[in-house]
PDB file of C-alpha atoms in Angstrom:
ATOM      1  CA  GLU A  16     -11.029 -25.617  13.247  1.00  0.00           C
ATOM      2  CA  THR A  17     -13.439 -27.577  11.046  1.00  0.00           C
ATOM      3  CA  ARG A  18     -16.764 -26.222   9.817  1.00  0.00           C
ATOM      4  CA  GLU A  19     -18.447 -28.506  12.336  1.00  0.00           C
ATOM      5  CA  ASP A  20     -16.391 -26.932  15.118  1.00  0.00           C
ATOM      6  CA  LEU A  21     -17.403 -23.468  13.940  1.00  0.00           C
ATOM      7  CA  TYR A  22     -21.093 -24.393  13.860  1.00  0.00           C
ATOM      8  CA  GLU A  23     -20.783 -25.671  17.424  1.00  0.00           C
ATOM      9  CA  MET A  24     -19.025 -22.477  18.480  1.00  0.00           C
ATOM     10  CA  ILE A  25     -21.747 -20.373  16.863  1.00  0.00           C
ATOM     11  CA  LYS A  26     -24.451 -22.293  18.741  1.00  0.00           C
ATOM     12  CA  ALA A  27     -22.602 -21.788  22.005  1.00  0.00           C
ATOM     13  CA  TYR A  28     -22.032 -18.064  21.405  1.00  0.00           C
ATOM     14  CA  GLU A  29     -25.663 -17.562  20.381  1.00  0.00           C
ATOM     15  CA  GLN A  30     -26.818 -19.199  23.599  1.00  0.00           C
ATOM     16  CA  ILE A  31     -24.475 -17.029  25.669  1.00  0.00           C
ATOM     17  CA  VAL A  32     -25.543 -13.732  24.082  1.00  0.00           C
ATOM     18  CA  ALA A  33     -29.184 -14.696  24.505  1.00  0.00           C
ATOM     19  CA  ILE A  34     -28.546 -14.952  28.247  1.00  0.00           C
ATOM     20  CA  ARG A  35     -25.850 -12.276  28.580  1.00  0.00           C
ATOM     21  CA  PRO A  36     -26.276  -9.650  25.835  1.00  0.00           C
ATOM     22  CA  ASP A  37     -23.952  -7.360  27.810  1.00  0.00           C
ATOM     23  CA  LEU A  38     -20.859  -9.451  26.945  1.00  0.00           C
ATOM     24  CA  SER A  39     -19.421  -7.486  24.027  1.00  0.00           C
ATOM     25  CA  TRP A  40     -16.512  -9.878  23.446  1.00  0.00           C
ATOM     26  CA  VAL A  41     -18.920 -12.782  22.878  1.00  0.00           C
ATOM     27  CA  HIS A  42     -20.794 -10.800  20.220  1.00  0.00           C
ATOM     28  CA  ASN A  43     -17.478 -10.149  18.512  1.00  0.00           C
ATOM     29  CA  LYS A  44     -16.459 -13.825  18.697  1.00  0.00           C
ATOM     30  CA  LEU A  45     -19.797 -14.788  17.171  1.00  0.00           C
ATOM     31  CA  ALA A  46     -19.265 -12.319  14.323  1.00  0.00           C
ATOM     32  CA  LEU A  47     -15.746 -13.659  13.712  1.00  0.00           C
ATOM     33  CA  ALA A  48     -17.104 -17.201  13.492  1.00  0.00           C
ATOM     34  CA  TYR A  49     -19.623 -16.027  10.881  1.00  0.00           C
ATOM     35  CA  ILE A  50     -16.794 -14.307   8.965  1.00  0.00           C
ATOM     36  CA  THR A  51     -14.706 -17.495   8.978  1.00  0.00           C
ATOM     37  CA  LEU A  52     -17.663 -19.351   7.459  1.00  0.00           C
ATOM     38  CA  GLY A  53     -18.037 -16.645   4.816  1.00  0.00           C
ATOM     39  CA  ARG A  54     -21.402 -15.527   6.178  1.00  0.00           C
ATOM     40  CA  PHE A  55     -20.567 -11.827   5.960  1.00  0.00           C
ATOM     41  CA  ASP A  56     -24.148 -10.553   6.055  1.00  0.00           C
ATOM     42  CA  LYS A  57     -24.783 -12.423   9.315  1.00  0.00           C
ATOM     43  CA  ALA A  58     -21.497 -11.159  10.734  1.00  0.00           C
ATOM     44  CA  ALA A  59     -22.308  -7.565   9.768  1.00  0.00           C
ATOM     45  CA  ALA A  60     -25.772  -7.813  11.277  1.00  0.00           C
ATOM     46  CA  GLU A  61     -24.306  -9.183  14.529  1.00  0.00           C
ATOM     47  CA  LEU A  62     -21.705  -6.423  14.724  1.00  0.00           C
ATOM     48  CA  GLU A  63     -24.253  -3.709  13.919  1.00  0.00           C
ATOM     49  CA  SER A  64     -26.539  -4.898  16.689  1.00  0.00           C
ATOM     50  CA  THR A  65     -23.555  -5.154  19.046  1.00  0.00           C
ATOM     51  CA  LEU A  66     -22.586  -1.570  18.302  1.00  0.00           C
ATOM     52  CA  GLU A  67     -26.088  -0.386  19.150  1.00  0.00           C
ATOM     53  CA  ILE A  68     -25.327  -1.572  22.691  1.00  0.00           C
ATOM     54  CA  PHE A  69     -21.565  -0.807  22.704  1.00  0.00           C
ATOM     55  CA  PRO A  70     -21.031   2.069  20.216  1.00  0.00           C
ATOM     56  CA  GLU A  71     -17.372   2.535  21.196  1.00  0.00           C
ATOM     57  CA  PHE A  72     -16.337  -1.124  20.988  1.00  0.00           C
ATOM     58  CA  THR A  73     -13.370  -0.591  18.666  1.00  0.00           C
ATOM     59  CA  ARG A  74     -12.759  -4.234  17.770  1.00  0.00           C
ATOM     60  CA  ALA A  75     -16.350  -4.564  16.548  1.00  0.00           C
ATOM     61  CA  LEU A  76     -16.030  -1.307  14.602  1.00  0.00           C
ATOM     62  CA  TYR A  77     -12.835  -2.591  12.991  1.00  0.00           C
ATOM     63  CA  ASN A  78     -14.311  -5.968  12.024  1.00  0.00           C
ATOM     64  CA  LEU A  79     -17.394  -4.284  10.593  1.00  0.00           C
ATOM     65  CA  GLY A  80     -15.185  -1.967   8.572  1.00  0.00           C
ATOM     66  CA  VAL A  81     -13.254  -4.958   7.213  1.00  0.00           C
ATOM     67  CA  ILE A  82     -16.509  -6.628   6.191  1.00  0.00           C
ATOM     68  CA  TYR A  83     -17.721  -3.507   4.389  1.00  0.00           C
ATOM     69  CA  GLU A  84     -14.354  -3.238   2.646  1.00  0.00           C
ATOM     70  CA  SER A  85     -14.521  -6.869   1.476  1.00  0.00           C
ATOM     71  CA  GLN A  86     -18.067  -6.268   0.203  1.00  0.00           C
ATOM     72  CA  GLY A  87     -16.927  -3.350  -1.940  1.00  0.00           C
ATOM     73  CA  LYS A  88     -18.479  -0.693   0.295  1.00  0.00           C
ATOM     74  CA  PRO A  89     -15.530   1.662   0.904  1.00  0.00           C
ATOM     75  CA  LYS A  90     -17.611   4.614   2.093  1.00  0.00           C
ATOM     76  CA  LYS A  91     -19.224   2.531   4.835  1.00  0.00           C
ATOM     77  CA  ALA A  92     -15.859   0.991   5.748  1.00  0.00           C
ATOM     78  CA  ILE A  93     -14.334   4.457   6.076  1.00  0.00           C
ATOM     79  CA  GLU A  94     -17.147   5.509   8.413  1.00  0.00           C
ATOM     80  CA  GLU A  95     -16.388   2.631  10.768  1.00  0.00           C
ATOM     81  CA  PHE A  96     -12.620   3.215  10.804  1.00  0.00           C
ATOM     82  CA  GLU A  97     -13.162   6.946  11.402  1.00  0.00           C
ATOM     83  CA  LYS A  98     -15.350   6.081  14.386  1.00  0.00           C
ATOM     84  CA  ILE A  99     -12.432   4.118  15.840  1.00  0.00           C
ATOM     85  CA  LEU A 100     -10.120   7.127  15.616  1.00  0.00           C
ATOM     86  CA  ALA A 101     -12.736   9.274  17.320  1.00  0.00           C
ATOM     87  CA  VAL A 102     -12.475   6.897  20.280  1.00  0.00           C
ATOM     88  CA  ASP A 103      -8.816   5.902  19.955  1.00  0.00           C
ATOM     89  CA  PRO A 104      -6.739   8.386  17.867  1.00  0.00           C
ATOM     90  CA  LYS A 105      -3.608   6.220  18.191  1.00  0.00           C
ATOM     91  CA  ASN A 106      -5.173   3.112  16.683  1.00  0.00           C
ATOM     92  CA  LEU A 107      -2.617   2.068  14.028  1.00  0.00           C
ATOM     93  CA  ASP A 108      -4.777  -0.582  12.377  1.00  0.00           C
ATOM     94  CA  ALA A 109      -7.641   1.834  11.723  1.00  0.00           C
ATOM     95  CA  ARG A 110      -5.268   4.504  10.381  1.00  0.00           C
ATOM     96  CA  LYS A 111      -3.631   2.031   8.002  1.00  0.00           C
ATOM     97  CA  LYS A 112      -7.021   0.934   6.698  1.00  0.00           C
ATOM     98  CA  LEU A 113      -8.111   4.537   6.211  1.00  0.00           C
ATOM     99  CA  GLY A 114      -4.889   5.381   4.408  1.00  0.00           C
ATOM    100  CA  ILE A 115      -5.355   2.452   2.023  1.00  0.00           C
ATOM    101  CA  LEU A 116      -9.036   3.202   1.415  1.00  0.00           C
ATOM    102  CA  TYR A 117      -8.529   6.914   0.807  1.00  0.00           C
ATOM    103  CA  ALA A 118      -5.637   6.149  -1.565  1.00  0.00           C
ATOM    104  CA  SER A 119      -7.779   3.646  -3.480  1.00  0.00           C
ATOM    105  CA  ARG A 120     -10.286   6.482  -4.029  1.00  0.00           C
ATOM    106  CA  GLU A 121      -7.427   8.846  -4.991  1.00  0.00           C
ATOM    107  CA  ASN A 122      -8.248  11.096  -2.073  1.00  0.00           C
ATOM    108  CA  TRP A 123      -4.571  11.904  -1.667  1.00  0.00           C
ATOM    109  CA  GLU A 124      -5.054  14.597   0.971  1.00  0.00           C
ATOM    110  CA  LYS A 125      -6.892  12.259   3.350  1.00  0.00           C
ATOM    111  CA  ALA A 126      -4.543   9.333   2.634  1.00  0.00           C
ATOM    112  CA  ILE A 127      -1.509  11.524   3.315  1.00  0.00           C
ATOM    113  CA  GLU A 128      -3.099  12.738   6.546  1.00  0.00           C
ATOM    114  CA  GLN A 129      -3.387   9.154   7.802  1.00  0.00           C
ATOM    115  CA  TYR A 130       0.123   8.071   6.838  1.00  0.00           C
ATOM    116  CA  ALA A 131       1.676  11.292   8.145  1.00  0.00           C
ATOM    117  CA  ALA A 132       0.062  10.457  11.506  1.00  0.00           C
ATOM    118  CA  LEU A 133       1.404   6.890  11.279  1.00  0.00           C
ATOM    119  CA  VAL A 134       4.933   8.181  10.608  1.00  0.00           C
ATOM    120  CA  GLU A 135       4.613  10.557  13.551  1.00  0.00           C
ATOM    121  CA  GLN A 136       3.484   7.707  15.812  1.00  0.00           C
ATOM    122  CA  ARG A 137       6.048   5.203  14.512  1.00  0.00           C
ATOM    123  CA  PRO A 138       8.920   7.209  12.939  1.00  0.00           C
ATOM    124  CA  HIS A 139      11.201   4.159  12.702  1.00  0.00           C
ATOM    125  CA  MET A 140       8.750   2.005  10.721  1.00  0.00           C
ATOM    126  CA  ALA A 141      10.133   2.230   7.194  1.00  0.00           C
ATOM    127  CA  ASN A 142       7.000   0.910   5.492  1.00  0.00           C
ATOM    128  CA  PHE A 143       4.908   3.796   6.804  1.00  0.00           C
ATOM    129  CA  ARG A 144       7.439   6.333   5.552  1.00  0.00           C
ATOM    130  CA  LYS A 145       7.708   4.659   2.138  1.00  0.00           C
ATOM    131  CA  ALA A 146       3.919   4.624   1.802  1.00  0.00           C
ATOM    132  CA  LEU A 147       3.765   8.315   2.735  1.00  0.00           C
ATOM    133  CA  ALA A 148       6.482   9.143   0.189  1.00  0.00           C
ATOM    134  CA  LEU A 149       4.616   7.215  -2.517  1.00  0.00           C
ATOM    135  CA  LEU A 150       1.399   9.094  -1.736  1.00  0.00           C
ATOM    136  CA  TYR A 151       3.218  12.414  -2.046  1.00  0.00           C
ATOM    137  CA  PHE A 152       4.651  11.218  -5.381  1.00  0.00           C
ATOM    138  CA  ARG A 153       1.263  10.159  -6.732  1.00  0.00           C
ATOM    139  CA  SER A 154      -0.259  13.476  -5.712  1.00  0.00           C
ATOM    140  CA  GLY A 155       2.520  15.405  -7.459  1.00  0.00           C
ATOM    141  CA  GLN A 156       4.179  16.689  -4.282  1.00  0.00           C
ATOM    142  CA  LEU A 157       7.680  15.861  -5.457  1.00  0.00           C
ATOM    143  CA  GLU A 158       9.666  17.727  -2.794  1.00  0.00           C
ATOM    144  CA  ASN A 159       7.884  15.925   0.045  1.00  0.00           C
ATOM    145  CA  ALA A 160       8.133  12.616  -1.807  1.00  0.00           C
ATOM    146  CA  GLY A 161      11.876  12.993  -2.277  1.00  0.00           C
ATOM    147  CA  GLU A 162      12.420  13.975   1.346  1.00  0.00           C
ATOM    148  CA  HIS A 163      10.663  10.893   2.695  1.00  0.00           C
ATOM    149  CA  PHE A 164      12.211   8.502   0.161  1.00  0.00           C
ATOM    150  CA  LEU A 165      15.650   9.799   1.204  1.00  0.00           C
ATOM    151  CA  GLU A 166      14.823   9.176   4.859  1.00  0.00           C
ATOM    152  CA  ALA A 167      13.632   5.671   3.995  1.00  0.00           C
ATOM    153  CA  ILE A 168      16.880   4.956   2.115  1.00  0.00           C
ATOM    154  CA  ALA A 169      18.906   6.206   5.078  1.00  0.00           C
ATOM    155  CA  GLY A 170      17.332   3.393   7.090  1.00  0.00           C
ATOM    156  CA  ASP A 171      17.625   0.771   4.342  1.00  0.00           C
ATOM    157  CA  PRO A 172      20.313   1.751   1.773  1.00  0.00           C
ATOM    158  CA  GLU A 173      19.905  -1.426  -0.299  1.00  0.00           C
ATOM    159  CA  ASP A 174      16.153  -1.184  -0.896  1.00  0.00           C
ATOM    160  CA  ALA A 175      15.934  -1.310  -4.685  1.00  0.00           C
ATOM    161  CA  THR A 176      12.261  -0.296  -4.832  1.00  0.00           C
ATOM    162  CA  THR A 177      12.861   2.915  -2.881  1.00  0.00           C
ATOM    163  CA  HIS A 178      15.878   3.799  -5.034  1.00  0.00           C
ATOM    164  CA  TYR A 179      13.747   3.240  -8.140  1.00  0.00           C
ATOM    165  CA  LEU A 180      10.968   5.491  -6.856  1.00  0.00           C
ATOM    166  CA  LEU A 181      13.445   8.175  -5.806  1.00  0.00           C
ATOM    167  CA  GLY A 182      14.933   7.979  -9.293  1.00  0.00           C
ATOM    168  CA  ALA A 183      11.433   8.532 -10.693  1.00  0.00           C
ATOM    169  CA  VAL A 184      11.032  11.594  -8.438  1.00  0.00           C
ATOM    170  CA  TYR A 185      14.265  13.122  -9.723  1.00  0.00           C
ATOM    171  CA  GLN A 186      13.274  12.279 -13.298  1.00  0.00           C
ATOM    172  CA  GLU A 187       9.971  14.124 -12.832  1.00  0.00           C
ATOM    173  CA  LYS A 188      11.866  17.086 -11.366  1.00  0.00           C
ATOM    174  CA  GLY A 189      14.207  17.130 -14.370  1.00  0.00           C
ATOM    175  CA  ASP A 190      17.318  16.255 -12.363  1.00  0.00           C
ATOM    176  CA  LEU A 191      18.608  13.611 -14.752  1.00  0.00           C
ATOM    177  CA  ASP A 192      21.962  13.086 -13.059  1.00  0.00           C
ATOM    178  CA  LYS A 193      20.411  12.207  -9.699  1.00  0.00           C
ATOM    179  CA  ALA A 194      17.786  10.079 -11.436  1.00  0.00           C
ATOM    180  CA  LEU A 195      20.553   8.155 -13.201  1.00  0.00           C
ATOM    181  CA  GLU A 196      22.391   7.705  -9.908  1.00  0.00           C
ATOM    182  CA  HIS A 197      19.438   5.954  -8.302  1.00  0.00           C
ATOM    183  CA  PHE A 198      18.441   3.844 -11.315  1.00  0.00           C
ATOM    184  CA  ILE A 199      22.065   2.690 -11.619  1.00  0.00           C
ATOM    185  CA  HIS A 200      22.011   1.794  -7.927  1.00  0.00           C
ATOM    186  CA  VAL A 201      18.899  -0.309  -8.555  1.00  0.00           C
ATOM    187  CA  THR A 202      20.787  -2.346 -11.165  1.00  0.00           C
ATOM    188  CA  ASP A 203      23.737  -2.684  -8.793  1.00  0.00           C
ATOM    189  CA  ILE A 204      21.380  -4.224  -6.231  1.00  0.00           C
ATOM    190  CA  ASP A 205      19.447  -6.309  -8.759  1.00  0.00           C
ATOM    191  CA  ASP A 206      21.067  -6.878 -12.170  1.00  0.00           C
ATOM    192  CA  GLU A 207      17.736  -8.176 -13.523  1.00  0.00           C
ATOM    193  CA  ALA A 208      15.774  -5.013 -12.744  1.00  0.00           C
ATOM    194  CA  LEU A 209      14.239  -4.605 -16.204  1.00  0.00           C
ATOM    195  CA  LYS A 210      12.321  -1.407 -15.449  1.00  0.00           C
ATOM    196  CA  ALA A 211      15.476   0.292 -14.203  1.00  0.00           C
ATOM    197  CA  TYR A 212      17.365  -0.588 -17.420  1.00  0.00           C
ATOM    198  CA  LEU A 213      14.490   0.859 -19.474  1.00  0.00           C
ATOM    199  CA  LYS A 214      14.583   4.059 -17.420  1.00  0.00           C
ATOM    200  CA  LEU A 215      18.339   4.265 -17.940  1.00  0.00           C
ATOM    201  CA  GLY A 216      17.878   3.858 -21.679  1.00  0.00           C
ATOM    202  CA  LEU A 217      15.471   6.791 -21.789  1.00  0.00           C
ATOM    203  CA  LEU A 218      17.642   9.009 -19.590  1.00  0.00           C
ATOM    204  CA  TYR A 219      20.848   8.267 -21.470  1.00  0.00           C
ATOM    205  CA  GLY A 220      18.919   9.078 -24.644  1.00  0.00           C
ATOM    206  CA  GLU A 221      17.902  12.459 -23.194  1.00  0.00           C
ATOM    207  CA  LYS A 222      21.532  13.120 -22.289  1.00  0.00           C
ATOM    208  CA  ASN A 223      22.654  12.194 -25.819  1.00  0.00           C
ATOM    209  CA  MET A 224      24.800   9.260 -24.693  1.00  0.00           C
ATOM    210  CA  PRO A 225      24.092   6.677 -27.437  1.00  0.00           C
ATOM    211  CA  GLY A 226      26.791   4.257 -26.315  1.00  0.00           C
ATOM    212  CA  MET A 227      25.195   3.951 -22.877  1.00  0.00           C
ATOM    213  CA  VAL A 228      21.725   3.680 -24.462  1.00  0.00           C
ATOM    214  CA  ILE A 229      22.926   0.702 -26.501  1.00  0.00           C
ATOM    215  CA  SER A 230      24.537  -0.945 -23.475  1.00  0.00           C
ATOM    216  CA  VAL A 231      21.533  -0.757 -21.148  1.00  0.00           C
ATOM    217  CA  LEU A 232      18.917  -1.540 -23.800  1.00  0.00           C
ATOM    218  CA  LYS A 233      20.798  -4.671 -24.892  1.00  0.00           C
ATOM    219  CA  LYS A 234      20.572  -5.761 -21.270  1.00  0.00           C
ATOM    220  CA  ALA A 235      16.864  -4.891 -21.188  1.00  0.00           C
ATOM    221  CA  ILE A 236      16.230  -6.934 -24.338  1.00  0.00           C
ATOM    222  CA  ALA A 237      18.148  -9.865 -22.868  1.00  0.00           C
ATOM    223  CA  LEU A 238      15.812  -9.625 -19.855  1.00  0.00           C
ATOM    224  CA  GLY A 239      12.737  -9.796 -22.077  1.00  0.00           C
ATOM    225  CA  ALA A 240      11.957  -6.251 -23.242  1.00  0.00           C
ATOM    226  CA  LYS A 241      10.175  -6.495 -26.605  1.00  0.00           C
ATOM    227  CA  SER A 242       8.333  -3.227 -27.164  1.00  0.00           C
ATOM    228  CA  GLU A 243       8.641  -1.301 -30.419  1.00  0.00           C
ATOM    229  CA  ALA A 244       9.752   1.781 -28.459  1.00  0.00           C
ATOM    230  CA  VAL A 245      12.797  -0.080 -27.100  1.00  0.00           C
ATOM    231  CA  TYR A 246      13.933  -1.149 -30.567  1.00  0.00           C
ATOM    232  CA  LEU A 247      13.268   2.326 -31.956  1.00  0.00           C
ATOM    233  CA  LEU A 248      15.400   3.914 -29.229  1.00  0.00           C
ATOM    234  CA  LEU A 249      18.109   1.312 -29.768  1.00  0.00           C
ATOM    235  CA  GLY A 250      18.052   1.875 -33.517  1.00  0.00           C
ATOM    236  CA  THR A 251      18.342   5.629 -33.019  1.00  0.00           C
ATOM    237  CA  ALA A 252      21.348   5.144 -30.719  1.00  0.00           C
ATOM    238  CA  ASN A 253      23.032   2.837 -33.240  1.00  0.00           C
ATOM    239  CA  HIS A 254      22.456   5.416 -35.973  1.00  0.00           C
ATOM    240  CA  GLN A 255      24.038   8.102 -33.797  1.00  0.00           C
ATOM    241  CA  GLN A 256      27.018   5.804 -33.365  1.00  0.00           C
ATOM    242  CA  GLY A 257      27.299   5.521 -37.122  1.00  0.00           C
ATOM    243  CA  ASP A 258      26.040   1.932 -37.307  1.00  0.00           C
ATOM    244  CA  SER A 259      23.040   2.410 -39.576  1.00  0.00           C
ATOM    245  CA  GLU A 260      22.725  -1.327 -40.349  1.00  0.00           C
ATOM    246  CA  LYS A 261      21.830  -2.097 -36.714  1.00  0.00           C
TER     247      LYS A 261
END
C-alpha cells in the first residue's frame, strides 16, 4: 500500500467511526493505519479513546502496548499487556511481550513467571524453554537453568547455542568436565565457534592441561582472537610445556 492509499483508508475509517463509533475493529484499523504512517501519537490517542468504549478489546490493548514499547515507555506497555492477561490469561503474544519487557528491566522473577506460563501452555515450543532457561541462568538459578537447557537439547541435540549456554551453567557450578563436554560439542557442530574455543582454553588451563590449551587457543587465534589475555594464557601453556621461547 502506498502512502496515498493509507491516507484514503484513514479518511474512510474516520468517516465510519464518526457514524458508527461502536465498531471496535474499525477503530483498530484506523490506529494501525496511523502506525504504518509512523504517526504513533495519533495511533495511541485513537486506541486510548477506543478502549474507553471497549476496555477489554485485547487487540487494541496489544497495539497500544506495542506503541508504548516503541516510544520507550516500558511501564505503560507493561500495564497494557497485563490488562490483556486479566481478560485472556492464555494470550501468548501478551505473555511474550511481558517476558521480554520484564527481562529488559532485569525483573527476573516476573520474566520467569511469564515464560514458565508459556512453557506450560506450549511445552513443545523449544524457544520458550530456551528463553526460560536463559532467564534462570541470568538470575543465578543454575539448577533450574541446567534442567531446562537439558530438556531443550533433548528436543534439538545439535543446537550449538544451547550447548554453549549449558556449558556455561556447568562452568558456573564448577563442574569442569561437563562444561568441557558441551563446549567441545559446540566446536563439533561449528568448527568456527570462537567463543567456545576461548572457553575451552580457560577450562583446560584450570585443569592444568597445557597441551590442550595450546591446541584450542591456536585455533581461536586463527579465527581472529587477539586479546592480550589469550596470548598470556598461550604463553603460560607453552612455558609449562617447556617451550619458553614461544
